[in-house]
Tab-separated table of C-alpha atoms and ligand atoms in Angstrom:
chain	number	residue	atom	x	y	z
A	299	UNK	CA	137.263	87.373	157.869
A	300	UNK	CA	140.251	88.251	155.764
A	301	UNK	CA	143.201	85.897	155.869
A	302	UNK	CA	145.464	86.205	158.901
A	303	UNK	CA	148.537	86.579	156.732
A	304	UNK	CA	147.085	89.783	155.283
A	305	UNK	CA	145.684	91.064	158.578
A	306	UNK	CA	149.036	90.654	160.354
A	307	UNK	CA	151.257	91.978	157.577
A	308	UNK	CA	153.362	94.679	159.300
A	309	UNK	CA	152.684	98.151	157.916
A	310	UNK	CA	154.806	101.204	158.567
A	311	UNK	CA	152.777	104.291	157.880
A	312	UNK	CA	155.084	107.157	156.920
A	313	UNK	CA	152.454	109.592	155.643
A	314	UNK	CA	148.728	109.792	155.060
A	315	UNK	CA	147.348	112.196	152.468
A	316	UNK	CA	143.729	113.242	152.051
A	317	UNK	CA	142.913	114.632	148.627
A	318	UNK	CA	139.622	116.257	147.781
A	319	UNK	CA	139.128	116.212	144.019
A	320	UNK	CA	136.415	117.423	141.690
A	321	UNK	CA	136.215	115.557	138.381
A	322	UNK	CA	134.138	117.200	135.659
A	323	UNK	CA	131.595	114.763	134.219
A	324	UNK	CA	130.954	114.392	130.532
A	325	UNK	CA	127.271	115.004	131.117
A	326	UNK	CA	124.988	115.785	134.036
A	327	UNK	CA	123.060	112.895	135.574
A	328	UNK	CA	119.603	113.082	137.186
A	329	UNK	CA	117.998	110.435	139.391
A	330	UNK	CA	115.580	110.163	142.308
A	331	UNK	CA	118.429	111.508	144.454
A	332	UNK	CA	119.141	114.725	142.570
A	333	UNK	CA	121.232	116.061	139.712
A	334	UNK	CA	124.996	115.767	139.581
A	335	UNK	CA	127.318	117.725	137.317
A	336	UNK	CA	130.686	116.653	138.647
A	337	UNK	CA	132.145	113.924	140.803
A	338	UNK	CA	133.621	115.145	144.046
A	339	UNK	CA	135.855	112.487	145.535
A	340	UNK	CA	137.885	112.044	148.680
A	341	UNK	CA	141.018	110.027	147.998
A	342	UNK	CA	143.041	108.557	150.842
A	343	UNK	CA	146.685	107.930	150.019
A	344	UNK	CA	148.781	105.746	152.300
A	345	UNK	CA	152.543	106.016	151.941
A	346	UNK	CA	154.444	103.258	153.683
A	347	UNK	CA	157.984	103.658	155.045
A	348	UNK	CA	159.189	101.277	152.312
A	349	UNK	CA	157.795	103.588	149.661
A	350	UNK	CA	154.797	101.393	148.819
A	351	UNK	CA	151.670	103.460	148.149
A	352	UNK	CA	148.017	102.588	148.526
A	353	UNK	CA	144.905	104.485	147.457
A	354	UNK	CA	141.334	104.352	148.652
A	355	UNK	CA	138.309	106.277	147.441
A	356	UNK	CA	135.418	107.526	149.524
A	357	UNK	CA	132.571	107.396	147.012
A	358	UNK	CA	129.726	108.935	148.999
A	359	UNK	CA	127.950	111.879	147.439
A	360	UNK	CA	128.685	115.532	148.199
A	361	UNK	CA	125.196	115.732	149.765
A	362	UNK	CA	123.447	113.405	152.261
A	363	UNK	CA	120.777	112.311	149.760
A	364	UNK	CA	121.970	108.787	148.953
A	365	UNK	CA	123.177	107.923	152.458
A	366	UNK	CA	123.776	109.962	155.602
A	367	UNK	CA	127.384	110.411	154.594
A	368	UNK	CA	128.474	113.410	152.566
A	369	UNK	CA	131.908	114.372	151.385
A	370	UNK	CA	132.809	117.287	153.657
A	371	UNK	CA	131.570	115.263	156.622
A	372	UNK	CA	133.669	112.303	155.504
A	373	UNK	CA	136.776	114.454	155.423
A	374	UNK	CA	136.109	115.778	158.912
A	375	UNK	CA	135.476	112.281	160.252
A	376	UNK	CA	138.821	111.033	158.958
A	377	UNK	CA	140.606	114.082	160.341
A	378	UNK	CA	139.021	113.920	163.797
A	379	UNK	CA	138.565	110.222	164.464
A	380	UNK	CA	140.952	108.287	162.236
A	381	UNK	CA	144.098	110.346	161.563
A	382	UNK	CA	144.855	110.812	165.309
A	383	UNK	CA	144.427	107.089	166.018
A	384	UNK	CA	146.657	105.705	163.287
A	385	UNK	CA	150.190	104.835	164.335
A	386	UNK	CA	153.399	104.388	162.406
A	387	UNK	CA	153.727	100.689	163.205
A	388	UNK	CA	150.445	99.000	162.541
A	389	UNK	CA	148.650	96.317	160.515
A	390	UNK	CA	145.282	95.830	158.830
A	391	UNK	CA	143.857	94.092	161.890
A	392	UNK	CA	144.512	97.148	164.079
A	393	UNK	CA	143.058	99.441	161.420
A	394	UNK	CA	139.896	97.359	161.080
A	395	UNK	CA	139.551	97.455	164.871
A	396	UNK	CA	139.684	101.217	164.992
A	397	UNK	CA	137.297	101.554	162.051
A	398	UNK	CA	134.814	99.122	163.579
A	399	UNK	CA	134.389	101.367	166.630
A	400	UNK	CA	133.005	104.093	164.372
A	401	UNK	CA	129.294	103.514	163.768
A	402	UNK	CA	128.076	104.205	160.246
A	403	UNK	CA	130.295	106.221	157.846
A	404	UNK	CA	130.775	103.138	155.689
A	405	UNK	CA	132.013	104.872	152.541
A	406	UNK	CA	134.523	106.821	154.607
A	407	UNK	CA	135.836	103.813	156.509
A	408	UNK	CA	136.060	101.879	153.245
A	409	UNK	CA	138.411	104.508	151.785
A	410	UNK	CA	140.876	104.227	154.658
A	411	UNK	CA	140.650	100.436	154.646
A	412	UNK	CA	141.228	100.293	150.872
A	413	UNK	CA	144.381	102.430	151.066
A	414	UNK	CA	145.891	100.260	153.814
A	415	UNK	CA	144.703	97.086	152.085
A	416	UNK	CA	146.470	98.000	148.867
A	417	UNK	CA	149.771	98.392	150.718
A	418	UNK	CA	149.289	95.218	152.766
A	419	UNK	CA	148.467	93.133	149.708
A	420	UNK	CA	151.467	94.488	147.794
A	421	UNK	CA	153.791	93.656	150.682
A	422	UNK	CA	152.313	90.211	151.344
A	423	UNK	CA	151.378	89.010	147.838
A	424	UNK	CA	147.802	88.450	148.978
A	425	UNK	CA	145.058	87.658	146.440
A	426	UNK	CA	141.334	88.138	147.044
A	427	UNK	CA	140.760	84.599	145.765
A	428	UNK	CA	142.251	83.368	149.058
A	429	UNK	CA	139.185	84.618	150.922
A	430	UNK	CA	136.548	84.323	148.211
A	431	UNK	CA	137.380	80.655	147.663
A	432	UNK	CA	136.937	80.759	143.905
A	433	UNK	CA	138.985	81.429	140.853
A	434	UNK	CA	138.344	84.829	139.323
A	435	UNK	CA	136.895	85.257	135.850
A	436	UNK	CA	138.913	87.361	133.390
A	437	UNK	CA	136.144	89.266	131.631
A	438	UNK	CA	133.436	91.034	133.527
A	439	UNK	CA	130.124	92.025	131.840
A	440	UNK	CA	129.076	95.589	132.478
A	441	UNK	CA	125.861	97.568	132.268
A	442	UNK	CA	125.005	101.235	132.102
A	443	UNK	CA	122.873	103.298	134.437
A	444	UNK	CA	120.923	106.023	132.598
A	445	UNK	CA	119.467	109.037	134.424
A	446	UNK	CA	116.068	110.676	133.916
A	447	UNK	CA	115.311	111.655	130.329
A	448	UNK	CA	114.139	114.989	128.988
A	449	UNK	CA	111.665	113.329	126.608
A	450	UNK	CA	110.893	110.247	124.510
A	451	UNK	CA	113.335	111.141	121.779
A	452	UNK	CA	116.291	111.564	124.116
A	453	UNK	CA	115.356	108.351	125.922
A	454	UNK	CA	115.155	106.319	122.741
A	455	UNK	CA	118.463	107.680	121.420
A	456	UNK	CA	120.331	107.061	124.653
A	457	UNK	CA	119.069	103.527	125.124
A	458	UNK	CA	119.669	102.653	121.496
A	459	UNK	CA	123.259	103.932	121.627
A	460	UNK	CA	123.933	102.120	124.891
A	461	UNK	CA	122.751	98.858	123.318
A	462	UNK	CA	124.877	99.555	120.236
A	463	UNK	CA	127.937	100.185	122.453
A	464	UNK	CA	127.555	96.664	123.780
A	465	UNK	CA	126.346	97.217	127.343
A	466	UNK	CA	125.015	93.981	128.822
A	467	UNK	CA	122.256	95.568	130.870
A	468	UNK	CA	120.440	98.885	130.701
A	469	UNK	CA	119.424	100.350	134.045
A	470	UNK	CA	116.913	103.173	133.916
A	471	UNK	CA	116.406	105.594	136.775
A	472	UNK	CA	112.769	106.030	137.704
A	473	UNK	CA	110.725	107.892	140.281
A	474	UNK	CA	107.060	108.486	141.058
A	475	UNK	CA	106.988	111.613	138.888
A	476	UNK	CA	108.527	110.317	135.669
A	477	UNK	CA	106.352	110.253	132.553
A	478	UNK	CA	105.448	106.605	131.963
A	479	UNK	CA	104.872	107.360	128.264
A	480	UNK	CA	108.653	107.695	127.931
A	481	UNK	CA	109.176	104.184	129.293
A	482	UNK	CA	106.360	102.797	127.180
A	483	UNK	CA	108.088	104.258	124.137
A	484	UNK	CA	111.259	102.302	125.024
A	485	UNK	CA	109.472	98.985	125.220
A	486	UNK	CA	110.194	97.807	121.642
A	487	UNK	CA	113.929	98.134	122.290
A	488	UNK	CA	113.734	95.399	124.896
A	489	UNK	CA	111.162	93.086	123.342
A	490	UNK	CA	113.682	90.625	121.970
A	491	UNK	CA	115.229	90.277	125.467
A	492	UNK	CA	118.695	90.526	123.915
A	493	UNK	CA	119.685	93.133	126.489
A	494	UNK	CA	117.955	93.033	129.864
A	495	UNK	CA	116.508	96.192	131.359
A	496	UNK	CA	116.288	97.063	135.040
A	497	UNK	CA	114.932	100.063	136.944
A	498	UNK	CA	116.347	101.986	139.878
A	499	UNK	CA	114.103	104.221	141.978
A	500	UNK	CA	116.660	105.189	144.642
A	501	UNK	CA	114.002	104.784	147.312
A	502	UNK	CA	111.774	107.486	145.861
A	503	UNK	CA	108.362	105.724	145.912
A	504	UNK	CA	106.296	106.221	149.066
A	505	UNK	CA	103.002	104.728	150.271
A	506	UNK	CA	100.944	106.944	147.948
A	507	UNK	CA	102.999	106.036	144.878
A	508	UNK	CA	102.351	102.295	144.783
A	509	UNK	CA	100.058	102.519	141.746
A	510	UNK	CA	102.830	104.169	139.799
A	511	UNK	CA	105.260	101.503	140.962
A	512	UNK	CA	102.763	98.866	139.835
A	513	UNK	CA	102.821	100.368	136.339
A	514	UNK	CA	106.494	99.439	136.023
A	515	UNK	CA	105.890	95.960	137.437
A	516	UNK	CA	103.137	95.317	134.900
A	517	UNK	CA	104.693	96.996	131.864
A	518	UNK	CA	108.090	95.394	132.257
A	519	UNK	CA	108.849	92.121	133.944
A	520	UNK	CA	112.074	93.609	135.313
A	521	UNK	CA	113.916	93.930	138.562
A	522	UNK	CA	113.357	97.229	140.374
A	523	UNK	CA	116.242	98.491	142.471
A	524	UNK	CA	115.425	100.124	145.801
A	525	UNK	CA	111.812	101.015	144.988
A	526	UNK	CA	110.972	102.177	148.513
A	527	UNK	CA	112.866	104.202	151.098
A	528	UNK	CA	115.619	102.125	152.718
A	529	UNK	CA	114.122	102.399	156.203
A	530	UNK	CA	110.625	101.230	155.148
A	531	UNK	CA	110.736	97.451	154.809
A	532	UNK	CA	107.093	97.536	155.937
A	533	UNK	CA	106.119	99.368	152.727
A	534	UNK	CA	108.222	96.936	150.760
A	535	UNK	CA	106.155	94.063	152.146
A	536	UNK	CA	102.925	95.918	151.300
A	537	UNK	CA	104.138	96.482	147.732
A	538	UNK	CA	105.194	92.829	147.404
A	539	UNK	CA	101.774	91.640	148.591
A	540	UNK	CA	100.033	93.951	146.128
A	541	UNK	CA	102.303	93.122	143.184
A	542	UNK	CA	103.452	89.504	143.563
A	543	UNK	CA	105.541	89.879	140.413
A	544	UNK	CA	107.602	92.680	141.977
A	545	UNK	CA	111.239	91.608	142.085
A	546	UNK	CA	113.411	93.829	144.207
A	547	UNK	CA	117.121	94.491	144.074
A	548	UNK	CA	118.421	96.062	147.270
A	549	UNK	CA	120.835	98.976	147.112
A	550	UNK	CA	120.635	101.728	149.790
A	551	UNK	CA	118.883	99.378	152.212
A	552	UNK	CA	121.807	96.978	152.675
A	553	UNK	CA	124.606	98.617	154.620
A	554	UNK	CA	125.736	95.479	156.467
A	555	UNK	CA	125.282	91.731	156.471
A	556	UNK	CA	122.465	92.022	159.043
A	557	UNK	CA	120.395	94.140	156.641
A	558	UNK	CA	120.860	91.530	153.937
A	559	UNK	CA	119.875	88.635	156.177
A	560	UNK	CA	116.777	90.481	157.392
A	561	UNK	CA	115.515	91.084	153.838
A	562	UNK	CA	116.354	87.527	152.854
A	563	UNK	CA	114.466	86.128	155.857
A	564	UNK	CA	111.467	88.281	154.880
A	565	UNK	CA	111.585	86.918	151.337
A	566	UNK	CA	111.844	90.540	150.172
A	567	UNK	CA	115.057	90.490	148.169
A	568	UNK	CA	115.520	89.001	144.694
A	569	UNK	CA	119.060	90.274	144.211
A	570	UNK	CA	121.703	92.461	145.804
A	571	UNK	CA	123.517	95.418	144.306
A	572	UNK	CA	126.712	95.251	146.366
A	573	UNK	CA	128.684	98.463	146.567
A	574	UNK	CA	131.771	97.650	148.593
A	575	UNK	CA	131.906	101.205	149.985
A	576	UNK	CA	128.287	101.150	151.110
A	577	UNK	CA	128.888	98.129	153.359
A	578	UNK	CA	132.100	99.531	154.856
A	579	UNK	CA	134.758	98.077	152.582
A	580	UNK	CA	136.656	94.982	151.591
A	581	UNK	CA	136.408	92.848	154.725
A	582	UNK	CA	132.628	93.346	154.917
A	583	UNK	CA	132.199	92.736	151.188
A	584	UNK	CA	134.074	89.446	151.390
A	585	UNK	CA	131.751	88.290	154.152
A	586	UNK	CA	128.649	89.365	152.239
A	587	UNK	CA	129.797	87.779	148.972
A	588	UNK	CA	130.506	84.490	150.715
A	589	UNK	CA	127.125	84.657	152.402
A	590	UNK	CA	125.285	85.429	149.157
A	591	UNK	CA	126.881	82.390	147.604
A	592	UNK	CA	126.022	80.153	150.554
A	593	UNK	CA	122.370	81.280	150.510
A	594	UNK	CA	121.965	81.516	146.749
A	595	UNK	CA	121.249	85.258	146.725
A	596	UNK	CA	122.142	86.649	143.275
A	597	UNK	CA	124.578	89.524	143.575
A	598	UNK	CA	126.308	92.014	141.301
A	599	UNK	CA	128.567	94.979	141.889
A	600	UNK	CA	127.179	98.498	141.786
A	601	UNK	CA	128.839	101.852	141.503
A	602	UNK	CA	128.748	105.411	142.750
A	603	UNK	CA	130.387	107.037	139.743
A	604	UNK	CA	133.750	106.129	141.202
A	605	UNK	CA	136.984	107.409	139.776
A	606	UNK	CA	139.344	104.751	138.479
A	607	UNK	CA	140.661	104.200	142.006
A	608	UNK	CA	137.355	102.976	143.404
A	609	UNK	CA	136.302	101.406	140.117
A	610	UNK	CA	139.278	99.049	139.895
A	611	UNK	CA	138.579	97.658	143.349
A	612	UNK	CA	134.914	97.175	142.449
A	613	UNK	CA	135.970	95.413	139.242
A	614	UNK	CA	138.090	93.019	141.244
A	615	UNK	CA	135.060	91.949	143.268
A	616	UNK	CA	133.056	91.511	140.074
A	617	UNK	CA	135.559	88.839	139.017
A	618	UNK	CA	134.176	86.568	141.724
A	619	UNK	CA	130.560	86.727	140.555
A	620	UNK	CA	130.576	84.488	137.476
A	621	UNK	CA	126.785	84.290	137.342
A	622	UNK	CA	126.112	88.040	137.329
A	623	UNK	CA	124.635	89.293	134.059
A	624	UNK	CA	126.153	92.766	134.414
A	625	UNK	CA	127.700	95.170	136.909
A	626	UNK	CA	127.301	98.968	137.128
A	627	UNK	CA	130.941	99.449	136.199
A	628	UNK	CA	131.132	101.333	132.940
A	629	UNK	CA	134.451	102.389	131.373
A	630	UNK	CA	136.166	105.645	132.437
A	631	UNK	CA	135.149	107.384	129.214
A	632	UNK	CA	131.473	107.036	130.084
A	633	UNK	CA	131.796	109.304	133.092
A	634	UNK	CA	134.729	111.694	133.008
A	635	UNK	CA	136.581	113.979	130.684
A	636	UNK	CA	139.713	112.495	132.228
A	637	UNK	CA	140.096	109.768	134.834
A	638	UNK	CA	142.781	109.882	137.535
A	639	UNK	CA	144.399	106.522	136.789
A	640	UNK	CA	146.341	105.152	133.891
A	641	UNK	CA	145.438	103.134	131.949
A	642	UNK	CA	141.812	104.265	131.675
A	643	UNK	CA	139.269	101.493	132.264
A	644	UNK	CA	138.108	100.341	128.849
A	645	UNK	CA	135.202	98.230	127.670
A	646	UNK	CA	135.077	95.982	124.646
A	647	UNK	CA	131.722	94.545	123.554
A	648	UNK	CA	130.320	95.089	127.044
A	649	UNK	CA	133.232	93.366	128.764
A	650	UNK	CA	135.994	94.753	130.969
A	651	UNK	CA	139.201	92.884	131.858
A	652	UNK	CA	139.910	93.793	135.490
A	653	UNK	CA	143.399	92.261	135.576
A	654	UNK	CA	144.619	94.967	133.190
A	655	UNK	CA	144.014	97.605	135.850
A	656	UNK	CA	145.111	96.049	139.150
A	657	UNK	CA	148.538	97.601	138.816
A	658	UNK	CA	147.207	100.976	137.707
A	659	UNK	CA	149.180	104.147	138.323
A	660	UNK	CA	147.454	107.121	139.902
A	661	UNK	CA	147.926	110.233	137.772
A	662	UNK	CA	149.440	112.734	140.234
A	663	UNK	CA	149.456	115.451	137.558
A	664	UNK	CA	145.740	115.129	136.842
A	665	UNK	CA	144.887	114.835	140.522
A	666	UNK	CA	146.774	118.034	141.230
A	667	UNK	CA	144.832	119.843	138.542
A	668	UNK	CA	141.483	118.616	139.881
A	669	UNK	CA	142.400	119.155	143.508
A	670	UNK	CA	140.168	121.251	145.792
A	671	UNK	CA	142.093	120.537	148.988
A	672	UNK	CA	144.993	118.424	150.237
A	673	UNK	CA	145.972	117.515	153.799
A	674	UNK	CA	149.068	115.554	154.793
A	675	UNK	CA	149.900	113.835	158.058
A	676	UNK	CA	153.363	112.473	158.855
A	677	UNK	CA	153.762	109.572	161.247
B	726	OSB	O1	121.624	104.031	142.896
B	726	OSB	O2	123.034	102.774	141.925
B	726	OSB	C1	122.693	103.887	142.345
B	726	OSB	C2	125.315	106.432	141.284
B	726	OSB	C3	125.395	107.225	142.419
B	726	OSB	C4	124.573	106.950	143.469
B	726	OSB	C5	123.671	105.886	143.410
B	726	OSB	C6	123.607	105.086	142.287
B	726	OSB	C7	124.413	105.384	141.197
B	726	OSB	C8	124.358	104.655	139.965
B	726	OSB	C9	125.611	104.724	139.176
B	726	OSB	O3	123.369	104.142	139.527
B	726	OSB	C10	126.018	103.505	138.493
B	726	OSB	C11	127.401	103.691	137.963
B	726	OSB	O4	128.326	104.077	138.738
B	726	OSB	O5	127.582	103.473	136.763
B	727	MG	MG1	120.813	102.109	143.051
């Protein structure tokens, strides 16, 4: 639960804006989900009667291949089931109540919650540390997630440069059809254990692919993120029995605290990649983070190629995970030709300082240039 002071902070919604943006990426990115060339984002902007503004980002994909949500659907959901139910005089508690009635659509609900949250925290002086019961760290270690490679040479170059740039963890996308020779070729780069390596299969291994999964377990003693489809915990248990060394990080599979507790009870989760959007937003993330700490489940913050708006919120959560080796929160320059906040998120020797970005300004000029659609609702 978020603190009552924050939940009851009076909000006066003057206008809600929904912005659909398309940010060109620096490079395309391929994974077990598909290939992406640009980052489509739905930004929710809350304008309070006192002039305070709040932004939230819906970071689901444009297609339903990571989760059921997809961007055009998200927009329609907000327009049909959220916009008509918001009222001028409200508070975060009322907003969470109306969002809770909507089943699923976590990334979408998180965007609306984040926009209202930003206004409520500005008006009330709230700090996340009040509910996470810890003091935040100032420097957050970050890792990089690298997509499928064309060949050995490209793989070696990309991993070597990422290590040279200072990233604290290299995450490699894998799938049942990747060429294992490429990953064998990378082995020497990780032998000294200076920079840990992890794999992410995005749920792409099925029952017939367990041998191939076993290759990664044997070749590298590394965590594998979401090896099996998120709705097949039965296959996960089969794989764990066959490869006792298999250590699994959950991503797609954990959309709520119940999913986490189920995997934990089954002894089938070694760590959690927490994406605040995937679990429905800030209130849910606070509960999950507190629960991970209570149960000793290692946790780190993941990403969905967020723009600066979503990234800064994710970075704030990362401040409360002092034991995490690295988060999937690379600097703005890694992803986009231009980000939509100022200052850009920067990394120095694999570290990001989240406090520098909490009071970011959204770049209205850039957003306008990248805008595909804009809808406004006055209250
Ligand atoms: O599986 O973690 C994932 C991006 C989009 C969708 C799913 C995933 C990812 C990443 C990106 O791996 C990590 C990042 O934002 O740097
Ligand atoms: Mg993942």
